[in-house]
Tab-separated table of C-alpha atoms and ligand atoms in Angstrom:
chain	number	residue	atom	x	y	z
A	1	UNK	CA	0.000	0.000	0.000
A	2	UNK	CA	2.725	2.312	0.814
A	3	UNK	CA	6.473	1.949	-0.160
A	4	UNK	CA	9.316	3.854	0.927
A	5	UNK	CA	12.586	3.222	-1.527
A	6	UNK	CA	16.340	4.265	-0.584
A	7	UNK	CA	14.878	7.895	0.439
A	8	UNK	CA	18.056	9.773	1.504
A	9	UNK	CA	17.699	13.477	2.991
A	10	UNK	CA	20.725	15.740	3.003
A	11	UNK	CA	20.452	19.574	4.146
A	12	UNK	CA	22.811	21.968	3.632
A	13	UNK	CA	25.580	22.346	1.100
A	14	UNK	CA	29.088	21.633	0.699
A	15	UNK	CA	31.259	20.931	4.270
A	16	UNK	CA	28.108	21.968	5.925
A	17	UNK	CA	26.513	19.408	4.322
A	18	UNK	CA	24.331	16.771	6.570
A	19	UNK	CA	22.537	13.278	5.725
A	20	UNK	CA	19.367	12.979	7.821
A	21	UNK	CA	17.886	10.188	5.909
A	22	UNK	CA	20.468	7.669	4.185
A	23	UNK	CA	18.615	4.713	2.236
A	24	UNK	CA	15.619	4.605	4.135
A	25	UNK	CA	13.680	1.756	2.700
A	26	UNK	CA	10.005	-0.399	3.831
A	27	UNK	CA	6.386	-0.835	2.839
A	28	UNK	CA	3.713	-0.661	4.796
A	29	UNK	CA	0.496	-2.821	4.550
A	30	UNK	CA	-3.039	-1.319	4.130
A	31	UNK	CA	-4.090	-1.155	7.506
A	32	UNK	CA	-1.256	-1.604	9.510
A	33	UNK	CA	-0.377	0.549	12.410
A	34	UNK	CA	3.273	1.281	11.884
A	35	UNK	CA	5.628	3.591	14.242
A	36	UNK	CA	8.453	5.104	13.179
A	37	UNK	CA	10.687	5.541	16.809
A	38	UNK	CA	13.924	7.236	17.264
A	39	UNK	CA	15.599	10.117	19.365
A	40	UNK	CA	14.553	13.187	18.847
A	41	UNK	CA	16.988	14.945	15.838
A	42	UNK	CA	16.784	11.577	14.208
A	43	UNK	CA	15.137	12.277	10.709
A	44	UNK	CA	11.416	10.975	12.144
A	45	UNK	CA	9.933	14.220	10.795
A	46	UNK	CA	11.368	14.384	8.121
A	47	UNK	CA	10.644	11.359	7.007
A	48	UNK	CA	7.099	12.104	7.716
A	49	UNK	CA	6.856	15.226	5.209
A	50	UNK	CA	8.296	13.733	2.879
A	51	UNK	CA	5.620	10.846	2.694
A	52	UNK	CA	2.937	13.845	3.287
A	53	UNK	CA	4.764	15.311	-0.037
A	54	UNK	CA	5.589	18.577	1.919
A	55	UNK	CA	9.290	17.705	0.602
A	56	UNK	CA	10.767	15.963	-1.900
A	57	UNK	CA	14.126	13.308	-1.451
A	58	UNK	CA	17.034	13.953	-2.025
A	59	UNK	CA	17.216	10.748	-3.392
A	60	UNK	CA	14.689	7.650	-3.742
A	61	UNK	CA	11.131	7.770	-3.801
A	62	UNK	CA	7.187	6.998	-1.959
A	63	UNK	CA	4.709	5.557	-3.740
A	64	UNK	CA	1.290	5.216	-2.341
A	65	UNK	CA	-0.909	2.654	-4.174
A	66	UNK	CA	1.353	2.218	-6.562
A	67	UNK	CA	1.638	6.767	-7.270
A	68	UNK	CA	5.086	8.702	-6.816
A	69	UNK	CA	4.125	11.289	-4.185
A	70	UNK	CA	5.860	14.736	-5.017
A	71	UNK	CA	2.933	16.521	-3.409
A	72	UNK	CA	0.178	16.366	-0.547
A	73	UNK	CA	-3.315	14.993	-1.764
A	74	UNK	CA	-6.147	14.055	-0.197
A	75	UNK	CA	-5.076	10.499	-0.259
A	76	UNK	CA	-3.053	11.304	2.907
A	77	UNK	CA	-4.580	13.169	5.908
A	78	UNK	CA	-2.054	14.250	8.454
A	79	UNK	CA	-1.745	15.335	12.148
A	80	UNK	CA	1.276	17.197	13.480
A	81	UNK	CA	2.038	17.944	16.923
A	82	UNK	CA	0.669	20.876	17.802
A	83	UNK	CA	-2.494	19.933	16.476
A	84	UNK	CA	-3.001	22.218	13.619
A	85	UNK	CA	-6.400	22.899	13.274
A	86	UNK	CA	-7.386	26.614	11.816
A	87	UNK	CA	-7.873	28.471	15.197
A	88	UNK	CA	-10.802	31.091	13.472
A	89	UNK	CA	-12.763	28.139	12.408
A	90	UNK	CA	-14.982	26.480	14.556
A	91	UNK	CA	-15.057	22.645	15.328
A	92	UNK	CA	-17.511	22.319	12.149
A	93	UNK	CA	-15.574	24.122	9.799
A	94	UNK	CA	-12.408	22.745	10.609
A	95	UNK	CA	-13.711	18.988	10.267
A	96	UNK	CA	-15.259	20.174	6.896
A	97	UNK	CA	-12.323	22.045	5.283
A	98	UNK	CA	-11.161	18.708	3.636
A	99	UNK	CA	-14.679	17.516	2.554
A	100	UNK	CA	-14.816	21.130	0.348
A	101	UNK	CA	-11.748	20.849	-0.883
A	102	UNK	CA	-12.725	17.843	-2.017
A	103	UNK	CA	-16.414	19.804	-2.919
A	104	UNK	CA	-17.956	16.621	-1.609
A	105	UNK	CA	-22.118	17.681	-1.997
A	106	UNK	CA	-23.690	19.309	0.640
A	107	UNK	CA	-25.938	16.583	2.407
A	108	UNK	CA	-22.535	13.842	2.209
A	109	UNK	CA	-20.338	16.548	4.170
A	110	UNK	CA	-23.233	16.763	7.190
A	111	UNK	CA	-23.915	13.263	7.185
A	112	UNK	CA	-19.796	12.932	7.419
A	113	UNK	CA	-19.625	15.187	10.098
A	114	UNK	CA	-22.426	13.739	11.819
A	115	UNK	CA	-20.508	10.780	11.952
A	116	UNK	CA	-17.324	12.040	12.964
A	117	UNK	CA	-18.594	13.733	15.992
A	118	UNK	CA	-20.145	10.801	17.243
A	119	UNK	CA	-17.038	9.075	16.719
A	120	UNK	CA	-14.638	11.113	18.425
A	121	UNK	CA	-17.596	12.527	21.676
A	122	UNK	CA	-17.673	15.822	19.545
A	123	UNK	CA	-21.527	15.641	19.822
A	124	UNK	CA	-22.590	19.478	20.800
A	125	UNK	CA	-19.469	21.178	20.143
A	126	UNK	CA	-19.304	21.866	16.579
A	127	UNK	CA	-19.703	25.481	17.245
A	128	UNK	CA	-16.822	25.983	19.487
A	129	UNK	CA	-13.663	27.380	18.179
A	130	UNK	CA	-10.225	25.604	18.949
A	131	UNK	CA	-9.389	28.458	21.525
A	132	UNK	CA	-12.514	27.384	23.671
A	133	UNK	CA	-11.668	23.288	23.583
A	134	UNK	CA	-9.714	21.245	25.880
A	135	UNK	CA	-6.395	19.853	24.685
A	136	UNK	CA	-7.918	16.211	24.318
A	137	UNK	CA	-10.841	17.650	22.501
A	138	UNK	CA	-8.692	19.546	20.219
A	139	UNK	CA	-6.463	16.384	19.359
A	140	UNK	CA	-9.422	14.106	18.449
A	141	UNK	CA	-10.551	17.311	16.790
A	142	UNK	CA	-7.893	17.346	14.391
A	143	UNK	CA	-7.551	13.285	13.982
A	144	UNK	CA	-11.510	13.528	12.559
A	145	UNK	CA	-10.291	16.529	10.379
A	146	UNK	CA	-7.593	14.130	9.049
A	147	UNK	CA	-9.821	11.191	9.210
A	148	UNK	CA	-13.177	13.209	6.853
A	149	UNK	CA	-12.134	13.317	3.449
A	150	UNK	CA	-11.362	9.067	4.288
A	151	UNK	CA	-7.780	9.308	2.973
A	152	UNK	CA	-5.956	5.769	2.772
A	153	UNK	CA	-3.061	6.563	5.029
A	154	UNK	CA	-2.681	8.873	8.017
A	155	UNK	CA	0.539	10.413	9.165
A	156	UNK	CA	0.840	11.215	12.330
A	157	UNK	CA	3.376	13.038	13.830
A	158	UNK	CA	3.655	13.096	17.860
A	159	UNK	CA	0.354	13.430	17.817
A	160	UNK	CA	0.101	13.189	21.699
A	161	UNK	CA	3.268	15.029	22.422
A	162	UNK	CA	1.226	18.451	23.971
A	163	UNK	CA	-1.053	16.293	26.078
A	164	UNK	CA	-0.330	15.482	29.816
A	165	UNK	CA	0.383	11.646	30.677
A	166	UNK	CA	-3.101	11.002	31.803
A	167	UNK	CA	-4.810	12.528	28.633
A	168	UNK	CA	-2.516	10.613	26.602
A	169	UNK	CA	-3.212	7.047	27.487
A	170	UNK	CA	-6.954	7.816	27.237
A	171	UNK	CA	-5.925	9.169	23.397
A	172	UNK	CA	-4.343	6.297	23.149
A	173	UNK	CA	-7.300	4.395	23.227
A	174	UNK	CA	-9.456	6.727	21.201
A	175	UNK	CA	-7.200	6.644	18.693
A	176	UNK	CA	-6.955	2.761	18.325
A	177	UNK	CA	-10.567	3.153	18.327
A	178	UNK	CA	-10.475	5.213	15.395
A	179	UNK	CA	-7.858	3.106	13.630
A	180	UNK	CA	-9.650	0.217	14.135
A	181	UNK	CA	-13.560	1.673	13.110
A	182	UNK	CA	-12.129	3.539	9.794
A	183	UNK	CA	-9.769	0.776	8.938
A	184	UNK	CA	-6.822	2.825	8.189
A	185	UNK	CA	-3.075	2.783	7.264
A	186	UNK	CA	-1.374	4.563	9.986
A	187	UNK	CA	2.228	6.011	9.660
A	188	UNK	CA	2.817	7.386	13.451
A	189	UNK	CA	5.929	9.231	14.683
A	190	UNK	CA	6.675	9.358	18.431
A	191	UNK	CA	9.978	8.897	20.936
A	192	UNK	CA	7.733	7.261	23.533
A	193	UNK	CA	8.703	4.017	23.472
A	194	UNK	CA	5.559	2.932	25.487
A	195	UNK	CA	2.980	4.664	23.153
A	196	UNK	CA	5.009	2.399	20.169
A	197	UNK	CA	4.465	-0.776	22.108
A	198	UNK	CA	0.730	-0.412	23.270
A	199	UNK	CA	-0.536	0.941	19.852
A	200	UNK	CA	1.726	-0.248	16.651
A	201	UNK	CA	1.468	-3.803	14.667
A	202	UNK	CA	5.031	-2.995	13.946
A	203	UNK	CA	7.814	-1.002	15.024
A	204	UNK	CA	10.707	0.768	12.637
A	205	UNK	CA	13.477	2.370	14.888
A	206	UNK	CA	15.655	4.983	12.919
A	207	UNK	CA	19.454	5.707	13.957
A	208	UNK	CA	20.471	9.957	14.333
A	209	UNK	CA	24.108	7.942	14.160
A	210	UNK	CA	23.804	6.090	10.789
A	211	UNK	CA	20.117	7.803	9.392
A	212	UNK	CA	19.457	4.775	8.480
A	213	UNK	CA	16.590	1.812	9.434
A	214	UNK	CA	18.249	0.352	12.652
A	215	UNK	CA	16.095	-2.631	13.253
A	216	UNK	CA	11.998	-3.558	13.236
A	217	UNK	CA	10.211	-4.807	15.951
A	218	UNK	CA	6.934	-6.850	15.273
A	219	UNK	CA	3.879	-6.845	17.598
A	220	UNK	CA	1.488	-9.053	17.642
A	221	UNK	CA	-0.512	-8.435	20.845
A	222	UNK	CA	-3.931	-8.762	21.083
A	223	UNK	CA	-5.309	-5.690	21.426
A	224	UNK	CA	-5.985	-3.349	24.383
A	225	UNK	CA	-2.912	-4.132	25.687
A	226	UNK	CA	-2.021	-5.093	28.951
A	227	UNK	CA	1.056	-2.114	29.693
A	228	UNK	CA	1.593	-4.878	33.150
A	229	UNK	CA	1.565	-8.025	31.342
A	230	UNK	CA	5.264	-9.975	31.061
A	231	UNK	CA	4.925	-10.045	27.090
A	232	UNK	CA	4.233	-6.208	27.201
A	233	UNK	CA	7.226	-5.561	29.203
A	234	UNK	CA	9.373	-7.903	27.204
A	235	UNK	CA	8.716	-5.814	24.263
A	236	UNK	CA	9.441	-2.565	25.786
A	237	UNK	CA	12.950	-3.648	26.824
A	238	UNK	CA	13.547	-5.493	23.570
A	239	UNK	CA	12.863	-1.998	21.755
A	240	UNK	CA	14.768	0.019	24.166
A	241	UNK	CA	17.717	-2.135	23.497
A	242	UNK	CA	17.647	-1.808	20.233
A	243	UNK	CA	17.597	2.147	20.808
A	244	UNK	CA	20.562	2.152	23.137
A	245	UNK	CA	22.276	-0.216	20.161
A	246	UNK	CA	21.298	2.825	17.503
A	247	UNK	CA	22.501	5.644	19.723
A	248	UNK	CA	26.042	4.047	20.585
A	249	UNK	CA	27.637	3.471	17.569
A	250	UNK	CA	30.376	6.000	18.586
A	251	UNK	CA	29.777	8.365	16.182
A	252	UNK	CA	29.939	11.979	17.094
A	253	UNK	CA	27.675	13.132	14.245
A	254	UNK	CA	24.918	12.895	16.180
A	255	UNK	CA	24.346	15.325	18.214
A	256	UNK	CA	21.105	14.637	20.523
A	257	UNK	CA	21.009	11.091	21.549
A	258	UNK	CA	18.000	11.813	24.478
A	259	UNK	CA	15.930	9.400	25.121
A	260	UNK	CA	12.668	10.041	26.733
A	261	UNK	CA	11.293	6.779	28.763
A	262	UNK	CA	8.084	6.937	29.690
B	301	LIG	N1	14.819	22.342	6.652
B	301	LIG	C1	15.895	21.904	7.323
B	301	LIG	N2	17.111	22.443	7.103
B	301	LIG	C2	18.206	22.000	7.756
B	301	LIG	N3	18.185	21.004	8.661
B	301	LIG	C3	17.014	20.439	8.930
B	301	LIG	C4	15.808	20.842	8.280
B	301	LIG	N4	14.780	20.083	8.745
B	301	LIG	C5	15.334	19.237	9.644
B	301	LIG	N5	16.663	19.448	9.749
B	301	LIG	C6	17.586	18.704	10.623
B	301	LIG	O1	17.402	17.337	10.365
B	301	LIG	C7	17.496	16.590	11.567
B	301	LIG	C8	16.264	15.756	11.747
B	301	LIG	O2	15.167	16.599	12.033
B	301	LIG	P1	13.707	16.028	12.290
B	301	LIG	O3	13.260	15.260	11.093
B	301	LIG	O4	12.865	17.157	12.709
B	301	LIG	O5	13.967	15.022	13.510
B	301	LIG	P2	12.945	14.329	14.514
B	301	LIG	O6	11.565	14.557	14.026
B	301	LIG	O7	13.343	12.890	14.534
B	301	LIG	O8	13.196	14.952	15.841
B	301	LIG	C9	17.743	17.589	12.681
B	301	LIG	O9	19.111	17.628	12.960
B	301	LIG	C10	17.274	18.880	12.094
B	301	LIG	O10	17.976	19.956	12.638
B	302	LIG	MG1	9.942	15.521	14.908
């Protein structure tokens, strides 16, 4: 469904030259939850926009069902960090901005949103403006945004990162909810090694040291998952080893090997 081949980032020119990405390769299957883990400084964003088609490779290329993407379209809906929505429109507006784009027919967009904001407990707030929403609201605000013009893949980018521990394992859940109700591909960014293990089929780690693909890490844990249980645990360490092994290669072009461990 989606295929990454030998993308390689550089920035800069000459001696100030820097590889971010080097070679990146993998596919991803339709409907598969995949994370993409690393420190932060590591290339995850990066590799992100490029699938979004906010930049282009350097070198190598995406293809999503089987299309080169050299631009955004509305077969991708994405979510960055800091939630993004338009802060002048309201709830409604915001979730529809796709569906015009698209200039989906009147009736389709209300029976969309309708849908939507049952989905995500939006029920009775579609006339609130971003500025007058908690953070959790605003997050499954802008996942529904993502979600309404039903693009095949979503990338996510730290989606949780502005929310407080709490909030984030109940978005956690939501958003496995989501996932599994719209049947989507999900590209997800994150450092949080626990958010990886409770909500991805599969696991890519990325190396600041090398920019390349360190190692992936399968899961195939029935779903919710127990964060106590032995296998759970296993997991965690087995990914956090293979982060330690990507940050120690003794190479001092990396420069921010922080880990966060939640
Ligand atoms: N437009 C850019 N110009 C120069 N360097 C950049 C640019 N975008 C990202 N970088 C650098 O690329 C590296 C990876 O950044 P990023 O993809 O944001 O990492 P992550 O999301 O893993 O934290 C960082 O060292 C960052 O400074
Ligand atoms: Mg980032």
């Amino acid at each position: 469904m989606l295929e990454v081949s030998a993308v390689t980032k550089h920035f800069g020119n000459g001696s100030a030259r820097k590889t971010v990405l080097n070679g990146i390769s993998f596919s991803v299957e339709k409907e598969e939850f995949v994370t993409l883990l690393g420190p932060s400084g590591c290339g995850k964003t990066t590799l992100l926009t490029i699938m979004a088609g906010f930049q282009s490779p350097s070198e190598g290329e995406i293809r999503i069902a089987d299309r080169v993407v050299y631009k955004p379209g509305p077969d991708r809906g994405f979510v960055f960090q800091d939630y993004a929505l338009f802060p002048w429109m309201t709830v409604r507006d915001n979730v529809l901005f796709p569906l015009r784009e698209k200039k989906v027919p009147r009736v389709q967009q209300e029976k969309r949103l309708a849908e939507l904001l049952r989905m995500a407990h939006l029920e009775g707030k579609e006339d609130l403006y971003p500025g007058q929403l908690s953070g959790g609201m605003k997050q499954r605000t802008a996942f529904i945004r993502a979600l309404a013009g039903s693009p095949d893949a979503l990338l996510l980018d730290e989606p949780l990162g502005a929310v407080d521990p709490q909030m984030r394992q109940q978005l956690q859940d939501e958003l496995l909810m989501l996932w599994m109700k719209e049947q989507k591909t999900v590209i997800m960014v994150t450092h949080d090694v626990d958010e990886a293990v409770y909500l991805s089929d599969r696991i890519i780690i990325l190396s600041s040291v090398t920019g390349r693909i360190e190692d992936e890490v399968c899961i195939s844990l029935p779903r919710p998952r127990q964060r106590l249980s032995s296998a759970y645990i296993g997991i965690k360490n087995e990914v956090f080893r293979v982060l330690q092994r990507s940050c120690t290669r003794g190479d001092s072009a990396s420069e921010d090997k922080t880990l966060q461990v939640s």
